[in-house]
mmCIF file with all atom_site columns, C-alpha atoms in Angstrom:
data_model
loop_
_atom_site.group_PDB
_atom_site.id
_atom_site.type_symbol
_atom_site.label_atom_id
_atom_site.label_alt_id
_atom_site.label_comp_id
_atom_site.label_asym_id
_atom_site.label_entity_id
_atom_site.label_seq_id
_atom_site.pdbx_PDB_ins_code
_atom_site.Cartn_x
_atom_site.Cartn_y
_atom_site.Cartn_z
_atom_site.occupancy
_atom_site.B_iso_or_equiv
_atom_site.pdbx_formal_charge
_atom_site.auth_seq_id
_atom_site.auth_comp_id
_atom_site.auth_asym_id
_atom_site.auth_atom_id
_atom_site.pdbx_PDB_model_num
ATOM 1   C CA . MET B 1 1   ? 47.477 61.311 30.436 1.00 0.00 ? 27  MET B CA 1
ATOM 2   C CA . PRO B 1 2   ? 46.263 58.409 32.631 1.00 0.00 ? 28  PRO B CA 1
ATOM 3   C CA . SER B 1 3   ? 47.921 58.114 35.986 1.00 0.00 ? 29  SER B CA 1
ATOM 4   C CA . SER B 1 4   ? 47.675 55.761 38.897 1.00 0.00 ? 30  SER B CA 1
ATOM 5   C CA . THR B 1 5   ? 45.567 57.931 41.175 1.00 0.00 ? 31  THR B CA 1
ATOM 6   C CA . PRO B 1 6   ? 43.831 56.757 44.318 1.00 0.00 ? 32  PRO B CA 1
ATOM 7   C CA . ALA B 1 7   ? 40.402 57.268 42.705 1.00 0.00 ? 33  ALA B CA 1
ATOM 8   C CA . PRO B 1 8   ? 39.652 53.531 42.305 1.00 0.00 ? 34  PRO B CA 1
ATOM 9   C CA . THR B 1 9   ? 40.498 52.979 45.974 1.00 0.00 ? 35  THR B CA 1
ATOM 10  C CA . VAL B 1 10  ? 38.304 55.929 46.985 1.00 0.00 ? 36  VAL B CA 1
ATOM 11  C CA . GLY B 1 11  ? 35.534 54.580 44.737 1.00 0.00 ? 37  GLY B CA 1
ATOM 12  C CA . ARG B 1 12  ? 35.840 51.126 46.242 1.00 0.00 ? 38  ARG B CA 1
ATOM 13  C CA . LEU B 1 13  ? 35.892 52.610 49.759 1.00 0.00 ? 39  LEU B CA 1
ATOM 14  C CA . SER B 1 14  ? 32.754 54.642 49.010 1.00 0.00 ? 40  SER B CA 1
ATOM 15  C CA . GLN B 1 15  ? 31.002 51.574 47.643 1.00 0.00 ? 41  GLN B CA 1
ATOM 16  C CA . GLN B 1 16  ? 32.064 49.554 50.681 1.00 0.00 ? 42  GLN B CA 1
ATOM 17  C CA . LEU B 1 17  ? 30.812 52.244 53.059 1.00 0.00 ? 43  LEU B CA 1
ATOM 18  C CA . VAL B 1 18  ? 27.415 52.393 51.354 1.00 0.00 ? 44  VAL B CA 1
ATOM 19  C CA . ARG B 1 19  ? 27.070 48.611 51.351 1.00 0.00 ? 45  ARG B CA 1
ATOM 20  C CA . PHE B 1 20  ? 28.332 48.350 54.929 1.00 0.00 ? 46  PHE B CA 1
ATOM 21  C CA . ALA B 1 21  ? 25.723 50.908 55.977 1.00 0.00 ? 47  ALA B CA 1
ATOM 22  C CA . GLY B 1 22  ? 22.978 48.938 54.223 1.00 0.00 ? 48  GLY B CA 1
ATOM 23  C CA . VAL B 1 23  ? 24.039 45.713 55.889 1.00 0.00 ? 49  VAL B CA 1
ATOM 24  C CA . GLY B 1 24  ? 24.321 47.594 59.170 1.00 0.00 ? 50  GLY B CA 1
ATOM 25  C CA . VAL B 1 25  ? 20.768 48.878 58.949 1.00 0.00 ? 51  VAL B CA 1
ATOM 26  C CA . LEU B 1 26  ? 19.496 45.351 58.287 1.00 0.00 ? 52  LEU B CA 1
ATOM 27  C CA . SER B 1 27  ? 21.538 43.701 61.028 1.00 0.00 ? 53  SER B CA 1
ATOM 28  C CA . THR B 1 28  ? 20.745 46.458 63.537 1.00 0.00 ? 54  THR B CA 1
ATOM 29  C CA . ALA B 1 29  ? 17.041 46.031 62.831 1.00 0.00 ? 55  ALA B CA 1
ATOM 30  C CA . LEU B 1 30  ? 17.476 42.269 63.291 1.00 0.00 ? 56  LEU B CA 1
ATOM 31  C CA . HIS B 1 31  ? 19.437 42.767 66.534 1.00 0.00 ? 57  HIS B CA 1
ATOM 32  C CA . LEU B 1 32  ? 16.960 45.242 68.006 1.00 0.00 ? 58  LEU B CA 1
ATOM 33  C CA . GLY B 1 33  ? 13.919 43.267 66.859 1.00 0.00 ? 59  GLY B CA 1
ATOM 34  C CA . LEU B 1 34  ? 15.255 40.034 68.353 1.00 0.00 ? 60  LEU B CA 1
ATOM 35  C CA . PHE B 1 35  ? 16.314 41.870 71.521 1.00 0.00 ? 61  PHE B CA 1
ATOM 36  C CA . ALA B 1 36  ? 12.858 43.364 72.037 1.00 0.00 ? 62  ALA B CA 1
ATOM 37  C CA . ALA B 1 37  ? 11.140 40.059 71.272 1.00 0.00 ? 63  ALA B CA 1
ATOM 38  C CA . VAL B 1 38  ? 13.300 38.090 73.707 1.00 0.00 ? 64  VAL B CA 1
ATOM 39  C CA . VAL B 1 39  ? 12.862 40.700 76.460 1.00 0.00 ? 65  VAL B CA 1
ATOM 40  C CA . ARG B 1 40  ? 9.093  40.738 75.853 1.00 0.00 ? 66  ARG B CA 1
ATOM 41  C CA . GLY B 1 41  ? 9.234  36.938 76.120 1.00 0.00 ? 67  GLY B CA 1
ATOM 42  C CA . GLY B 1 42  ? 10.489 37.310 79.685 1.00 0.00 ? 68  GLY B CA 1
ATOM 43  C CA . ALA B 1 43  ? 14.259 36.973 79.347 1.00 0.00 ? 69  ALA B CA 1
ATOM 44  C CA . PRO B 1 44  ? 16.575 39.327 81.233 1.00 0.00 ? 70  PRO B CA 1
ATOM 45  C CA . SER B 1 45  ? 17.907 42.159 79.071 1.00 0.00 ? 71  SER B CA 1
ATOM 46  C CA . GLN B 1 46  ? 21.555 41.010 79.213 1.00 0.00 ? 72  GLN B CA 1
ATOM 47  C CA . LEU B 1 47  ? 20.639 37.509 78.009 1.00 0.00 ? 73  LEU B CA 1
ATOM 48  C CA . ALA B 1 48  ? 18.357 38.929 75.316 1.00 0.00 ? 74  ALA B CA 1
ATOM 49  C CA . ASN B 1 49  ? 21.157 41.225 74.154 1.00 0.00 ? 75  ASN B CA 1
ATOM 50  C CA . GLY B 1 50  ? 23.659 38.352 73.929 1.00 0.00 ? 76  GLY B CA 1
ATOM 51  C CA . VAL B 1 51  ? 21.342 36.047 71.998 1.00 0.00 ? 77  VAL B CA 1
ATOM 52  C CA . ALA B 1 52  ? 20.199 38.777 69.603 1.00 0.00 ? 78  ALA B CA 1
ATOM 53  C CA . LEU B 1 53  ? 23.717 40.085 69.044 1.00 0.00 ? 79  LEU B CA 1
ATOM 54  C CA . VAL B 1 54  ? 25.190 36.646 68.274 1.00 0.00 ? 80  VAL B CA 1
ATOM 55  C CA . ILE B 1 55  ? 22.513 35.987 65.643 1.00 0.00 ? 81  ILE B CA 1
ATOM 56  C CA . ALA B 1 56  ? 22.830 39.478 64.153 1.00 0.00 ? 82  ALA B CA 1
ATOM 57  C CA . THR B 1 57  ? 26.651 39.194 64.086 1.00 0.00 ? 83  THR B CA 1
ATOM 58  C CA . VAL B 1 58  ? 26.582 35.931 62.127 1.00 0.00 ? 84  VAL B CA 1
ATOM 59  C CA . VAL B 1 59  ? 24.137 37.430 59.600 1.00 0.00 ? 85  VAL B CA 1
ATOM 60  C CA . ASN B 1 60  ? 26.119 40.699 59.465 1.00 0.00 ? 86  ASN B CA 1
ATOM 61  C CA . THR B 1 61  ? 29.422 38.926 58.841 1.00 0.00 ? 87  THR B CA 1
ATOM 62  C CA . ALA B 1 62  ? 27.969 36.726 56.099 1.00 0.00 ? 88  ALA B CA 1
ATOM 63  C CA . LEU B 1 63  ? 26.342 39.672 54.314 1.00 0.00 ? 89  LEU B CA 1
ATOM 64  C CA . ASN B 1 64  ? 29.385 41.938 54.626 1.00 0.00 ? 90  ASN B CA 1
ATOM 65  C CA . ARG B 1 65  ? 31.691 39.127 53.540 1.00 0.00 ? 91  ARG B CA 1
ATOM 66  C CA . ALA B 1 66  ? 29.763 38.532 50.328 1.00 0.00 ? 92  ALA B CA 1
ATOM 67  C CA . TRP B 1 67  ? 28.249 41.883 49.430 1.00 0.00 ? 93  TRP B CA 1
ATOM 68  C CA . THR B 1 68  ? 30.398 44.605 50.979 1.00 0.00 ? 94  THR B CA 1
ATOM 69  C CA . PHE B 1 69  ? 33.834 43.028 50.569 1.00 0.00 ? 95  PHE B CA 1
ATOM 70  C CA . GLY B 1 70  ? 33.132 40.627 47.673 1.00 0.00 ? 96  GLY B CA 1
ATOM 71  C CA . VAL B 1 71  ? 34.481 37.503 49.367 1.00 0.00 ? 97  VAL B CA 1
ATOM 72  C CA . THR B 1 72  ? 32.795 34.317 48.195 1.00 0.00 ? 98  THR B CA 1
ATOM 73  C CA . GLY B 1 73  ? 33.459 30.626 48.513 1.00 0.00 ? 99  GLY B CA 1
ATOM 74  C CA . ARG B 1 74  ? 34.428 28.699 51.611 1.00 0.00 ? 100 ARG B CA 1
ATOM 75  C CA . ARG B 1 75  ? 38.088 29.657 51.785 1.00 0.00 ? 101 ARG B CA 1
ATOM 76  C CA . ARG B 1 76  ? 38.753 31.312 55.184 1.00 0.00 ? 102 ARG B CA 1
ATOM 77  C CA . LEU B 1 77  ? 35.016 31.249 56.021 1.00 0.00 ? 103 LEU B CA 1
ATOM 78  C CA . VAL B 1 78  ? 35.590 29.897 59.523 1.00 0.00 ? 104 VAL B CA 1
ATOM 79  C CA . ALA B 1 79  ? 38.520 32.268 60.112 1.00 0.00 ? 105 ALA B CA 1
ATOM 80  C CA . HIS B 1 80  ? 36.426 35.244 58.995 1.00 0.00 ? 106 HIS B CA 1
ATOM 81  C CA . HIS B 1 81  ? 33.607 34.342 61.380 1.00 0.00 ? 107 HIS B CA 1
ATOM 82  C CA . GLY B 1 82  ? 36.143 33.740 64.170 1.00 0.00 ? 108 GLY B CA 1
ATOM 83  C CA . GLN B 1 83  ? 37.657 37.175 63.626 1.00 0.00 ? 109 GLN B CA 1
ATOM 84  C CA . ALA B 1 84  ? 34.171 38.674 63.565 1.00 0.00 ? 110 ALA B CA 1
ATOM 85  C CA . LEU B 1 85  ? 33.568 37.120 66.989 1.00 0.00 ? 111 LEU B CA 1
ATOM 86  C CA . VAL B 1 86  ? 36.449 39.221 68.344 1.00 0.00 ? 112 VAL B CA 1
ATOM 87  C CA . VAL B 1 87  ? 34.704 42.325 67.009 1.00 0.00 ? 113 VAL B CA 1
ATOM 88  C CA . PHE B 1 88  ? 31.459 40.913 68.429 1.00 0.00 ? 114 PHE B CA 1
ATOM 89  C CA . ALA B 1 89  ? 33.077 40.852 71.884 1.00 0.00 ? 115 ALA B CA 1
ATOM 90  C CA . ILE B 1 90  ? 33.785 44.581 71.661 1.00 0.00 ? 116 ILE B CA 1
ATOM 91  C CA . THR B 1 91  ? 30.235 45.340 70.537 1.00 0.00 ? 117 THR B CA 1
ATOM 92  C CA . TYR B 1 92  ? 28.809 43.055 73.206 1.00 0.00 ? 118 TYR B CA 1
ATOM 93  C CA . ALA B 1 93  ? 30.903 44.770 75.878 1.00 0.00 ? 119 ALA B CA 1
ATOM 94  C CA . ALA B 1 94  ? 29.664 48.193 74.740 1.00 0.00 ? 120 ALA B CA 1
ATOM 95  C CA . THR B 1 95  ? 26.008 47.151 74.734 1.00 0.00 ? 121 THR B CA 1
ATOM 96  C CA . THR B 1 96  ? 26.335 45.268 78.036 1.00 0.00 ? 122 THR B CA 1
ATOM 97  C CA . VAL B 1 97  ? 27.914 48.261 79.768 1.00 0.00 ? 123 VAL B CA 1
ATOM 98  C CA . ALA B 1 98  ? 25.231 50.537 78.301 1.00 0.00 ? 124 ALA B CA 1
ATOM 99  C CA . LEU B 1 99  ? 22.473 48.274 79.655 1.00 0.00 ? 125 LEU B CA 1
ATOM 100 C CA . ALA B 1 100 ? 24.188 48.080 83.064 1.00 0.00 ? 126 ALA B CA 1
ATOM 101 C CA . VAL B 1 101 ? 24.420 51.873 83.238 1.00 0.00 ? 127 VAL B CA 1
ATOM 102 C CA . LEU B 1 102 ? 20.755 52.185 82.281 1.00 0.00 ? 128 LEU B CA 1
ATOM 103 C CA . GLY B 1 103 ? 19.849 49.597 84.916 1.00 0.00 ? 129 GLY B CA 1
ATOM 104 C CA . ALA B 1 104 ? 21.757 51.546 87.570 1.00 0.00 ? 130 ALA B CA 1
ATOM 105 C CA . LEU B 1 105 ? 20.236 54.879 86.579 1.00 0.00 ? 131 LEU B CA 1
ATOM 106 C CA . VAL B 1 106 ? 16.699 53.704 85.778 1.00 0.00 ? 132 VAL B CA 1
ATOM 107 C CA . PRO B 1 107 ? 16.103 50.325 87.468 1.00 0.00 ? 133 PRO B CA 1
ATOM 108 C CA . GLY B 1 108 ? 12.613 49.879 86.033 1.00 0.00 ? 134 GLY B CA 1
ATOM 109 C CA . ALA B 1 109 ? 13.451 50.902 82.439 1.00 0.00 ? 135 ALA B CA 1
ATOM 110 C CA . GLY B 1 110 ? 11.048 49.429 79.920 1.00 0.00 ? 136 GLY B CA 1
ATOM 111 C CA . THR B 1 111 ? 11.760 47.534 76.743 1.00 0.00 ? 137 THR B CA 1
ATOM 112 C CA . LEU B 1 112 ? 11.707 50.679 74.588 1.00 0.00 ? 138 LEU B CA 1
ATOM 113 C CA . ALA B 1 113 ? 14.314 52.462 76.741 1.00 0.00 ? 139 ALA B CA 1
ATOM 114 C CA . GLN B 1 114 ? 16.503 49.345 76.845 1.00 0.00 ? 140 GLN B CA 1
ATOM 115 C CA . THR B 1 115 ? 16.212 48.909 73.080 1.00 0.00 ? 141 THR B CA 1
ATOM 116 C CA . CYS B 1 116 ? 17.180 52.554 72.498 1.00 0.00 ? 142 CYS B CA 1
ATOM 117 C CA . VAL B 1 117 ? 20.237 52.209 74.749 1.00 0.00 ? 143 VAL B CA 1
ATOM 118 C CA . VAL B 1 118 ? 21.331 49.066 72.888 1.00 0.00 ? 144 VAL B CA 1
ATOM 119 C CA . ALA B 1 119 ? 20.819 50.888 69.572 1.00 0.00 ? 145 ALA B CA 1
ATOM 120 C CA . VAL B 1 120 ? 23.001 53.837 70.623 1.00 0.00 ? 146 VAL B CA 1
ATOM 121 C CA . ALA B 1 121 ? 25.790 51.551 71.893 1.00 0.00 ? 147 ALA B CA 1
ATOM 122 C CA . ASN B 1 122 ? 25.589 49.542 68.676 1.00 0.00 ? 148 ASN B CA 1
ATOM 123 C CA . VAL B 1 123 ? 25.852 52.651 66.509 1.00 0.00 ? 149 VAL B CA 1
ATOM 124 C CA . LEU B 1 124 ? 28.872 53.849 68.492 1.00 0.00 ? 150 LEU B CA 1
ATOM 125 C CA . SER B 1 125 ? 30.700 50.571 67.840 1.00 0.00 ? 151 SER B CA 1
ATOM 126 C CA . THR B 1 126 ? 29.925 50.592 64.099 1.00 0.00 ? 152 THR B CA 1
ATOM 127 C CA . ALA B 1 127 ? 32.980 52.598 62.975 1.00 0.00 ? 153 ALA B CA 1
ATOM 128 C CA . LEU B 1 128 ? 35.288 50.195 64.778 1.00 0.00 ? 154 LEU B CA 1
ATOM 129 C CA . ARG B 1 129 ? 33.490 47.258 63.153 1.00 0.00 ? 155 ARG B CA 1
ATOM 130 C CA . PHE B 1 130 ? 33.949 48.701 59.639 1.00 0.00 ? 156 PHE B CA 1
ATOM 131 C CA . VAL B 1 131 ? 37.650 49.381 60.143 1.00 0.00 ? 157 VAL B CA 1
ATOM 132 C CA . ALA B 1 132 ? 38.187 45.907 61.604 1.00 0.00 ? 158 ALA B CA 1
ATOM 133 C CA . MET B 1 133 ? 36.377 44.260 58.709 1.00 0.00 ? 159 MET B CA 1
ATOM 134 C CA . ARG B 1 134 ? 38.158 46.289 56.046 1.00 0.00 ? 160 ARG B CA 1
ATOM 135 C CA . ARG B 1 135 ? 41.694 46.201 57.477 1.00 0.00 ? 161 ARG B CA 1
ATOM 136 C CA . TRP B 1 136 ? 41.783 42.898 59.319 1.00 0.00 ? 162 TRP B CA 1
ATOM 137 C CA . ILE B 1 137 ? 39.000 40.417 58.575 1.00 0.00 ? 163 ILE B CA 1
ATOM 138 C CA . PHE B 1 138 ? 38.453 40.958 54.842 1.00 0.00 ? 164 PHE B CA 1
ATOM 139 C CA . ARG B 1 139 ? 41.851 42.408 53.915 1.00 0.00 ? 165 ARG B CA 1
ATOM 140 C CA . THR B 1 140 ? 42.258 42.417 50.146 1.00 0.00 ? 166 THR B CA 1
ATOM 141 C CA . PRO B 1 141 ? 45.347 41.193 48.286 1.00 0.00 ? 167 PRO B CA 1
ATOM 142 C CA . ALA B 1 142 ? 46.095 44.788 47.251 1.00 0.00 ? 168 ALA B CA 1
ATOM 143 C CA . SER B 1 143 ? 46.430 45.863 50.891 1.00 0.00 ? 169 SER B CA 1
ATOM 144 C CA . GLY B 1 144 ? 49.355 43.550 51.562 1.00 0.00 ? 170 GLY B CA 1
ATOM 145 C CA . GLY B 1 145 ? 49.939 41.766 54.805 1.00 0.00 ? 171 GLY B CA 1
ATOM 146 C CA . PRO B 1 146 ? 49.563 38.181 55.898 1.00 0.00 ? 172 PRO B CA 1
ATOM 147 C CA . THR B 1 147 ? 46.337 37.450 54.023 1.00 0.00 ? 173 THR B CA 1
ATOM 148 C CA . ALA B 1 148 ? 47.540 38.988 50.761 1.00 0.00 ? 174 ALA B CA 1
ATOM 149 C CA . ALA B 1 149 ? 47.907 36.600 47.868 1.00 0.00 ? 175 ALA B CA 1
ATOM 150 C CA . ALA B 1 150 ? 51.082 36.106 45.950 1.00 0.00 ? 176 ALA B CA 1
ATOM 151 C CA . PRO B 1 151 ? 50.882 37.401 42.361 1.00 0.00 ? 177 PRO B CA 1
ATOM 152 C CA . GLY B 1 152 ? 48.973 34.835 40.349 1.00 0.00 ? 178 GLY B CA 1
ATOM 153 C CA . GLY B 1 153 ? 48.334 32.807 43.495 1.00 0.00 ? 179 GLY B CA 1
ATOM 154 C CA . PRO B 1 154 ? 45.079 31.974 45.233 1.00 0.00 ? 180 PRO B CA 1
ATOM 155 C CA . THR B 1 155 ? 43.003 34.729 46.761 1.00 0.00 ? 181 THR B CA 1
ATOM 156 C CA . ASP B 1 156 ? 40.142 34.939 49.223 1.00 0.00 ? 182 ASP B CA 1
ATOM 157 C CA . ARG B 1 157 ? 37.957 35.861 46.293 1.00 0.00 ? 183 ARG B CA 1
ATOM 158 C CA . HIS B 1 158 ? 35.888 33.350 44.379 1.00 0.00 ? 184 HIS B CA 1
ATOM 159 C CA . GLU B 1 159 ? 38.297 31.401 42.213 1.00 0.00 ? 185 GLU B CA 1
ATOM 160 C CA . PRO B 1 160 ? 39.381 31.919 39.492 1.00 0.00 ? 186 PRO B CA 1
ATOM 161 C CA . ALA B 1 161 ? 38.018 35.463 39.408 1.00 0.00 ? 187 ALA B CA 1
ATOM 162 C CA . TYR B 1 162 ? 37.465 38.271 41.813 1.00 0.00 ? 188 TYR B CA 1
ATOM 163 C CA . ALA B 1 163 ? 35.785 41.655 41.571 1.00 0.00 ? 189 ALA B CA 1
ATOM 164 C CA . ILE B 1 164 ? 37.666 44.894 41.083 1.00 0.00 ? 190 ILE B CA 1
ATOM 165 C CA . GLU B 1 165 ? 35.502 47.982 40.770 1.00 0.00 ? 191 GLU B CA 1
ATOM 166 C CA . GLY B 1 166 ? 32.456 45.816 40.092 1.00 0.00 ? 192 GLY B CA 1
ATOM 167 C CA . VAL B 1 167 ? 34.111 43.937 37.193 1.00 0.00 ? 193 VAL B CA 1
ATOM 168 C CA . LEU B 1 168 ? 35.121 40.314 37.446 1.00 0.00 ? 194 LEU B CA 1
ATOM 169 C CA . GLU B 1 169 ? 38.740 39.779 36.461 1.00 0.00 ? 195 GLU B CA 1
ATOM 170 C CA . SER B 1 170 ? 41.068 36.843 36.803 1.00 0.00 ? 196 SER B CA 1
ATOM 171 C CA . PRO B 1 171 ? 43.862 37.204 39.362 1.00 0.00 ? 197 PRO B CA 1
ATOM 172 C CA . GLU B 1 172 ? 46.342 37.279 36.477 1.00 0.00 ? 198 GLU B CA 1
ATOM 173 C CA . GLY B 1 173 ? 44.341 40.042 34.721 1.00 0.00 ? 199 GLY B CA 1
ATOM 174 C CA . ASP B 1 174 ? 43.774 38.006 31.554 1.00 0.00 ? 200 ASP B CA 1
ATOM 175 C CA . GLY B 1 175 ? 40.046 38.219 31.409 1.00 0.00 ? 201 GLY B CA 1
#
């Protein structure tokens, strides 16, 4: 007998985690690559971190918005990136503090050591970033709350359809 079990939610969560991890690997590589390149170009590590993290955050948000959380179209695009900047501030604070601690402990630390410290701080802030994206930035209509759509009303998903478990369905469920 079919029942309404949490399996679809668990399946969607698993899919989101895998996709989030993939996007995270890409954006972390971008962040660290840009950081190392800017430091090698002569910029101070804090400036290099800020520039690289801003660029990686914009790319990360766009990829997670579309691929991980299935949000397409322009509706709430600016709001989503604005919310992601709040999460960016937390990540930036973590990486900035990590670089400051490294600078205090090892004043002449090279690019490799600095890059490793930024990587560790970035990884530590990843869980917070996922929860913020899932529960706040890209909240789905099923989760309720202020960004939830009224039944049959507009959604943050591409109109007139949005994806549920990898299948495109209309908000009214009629195909």
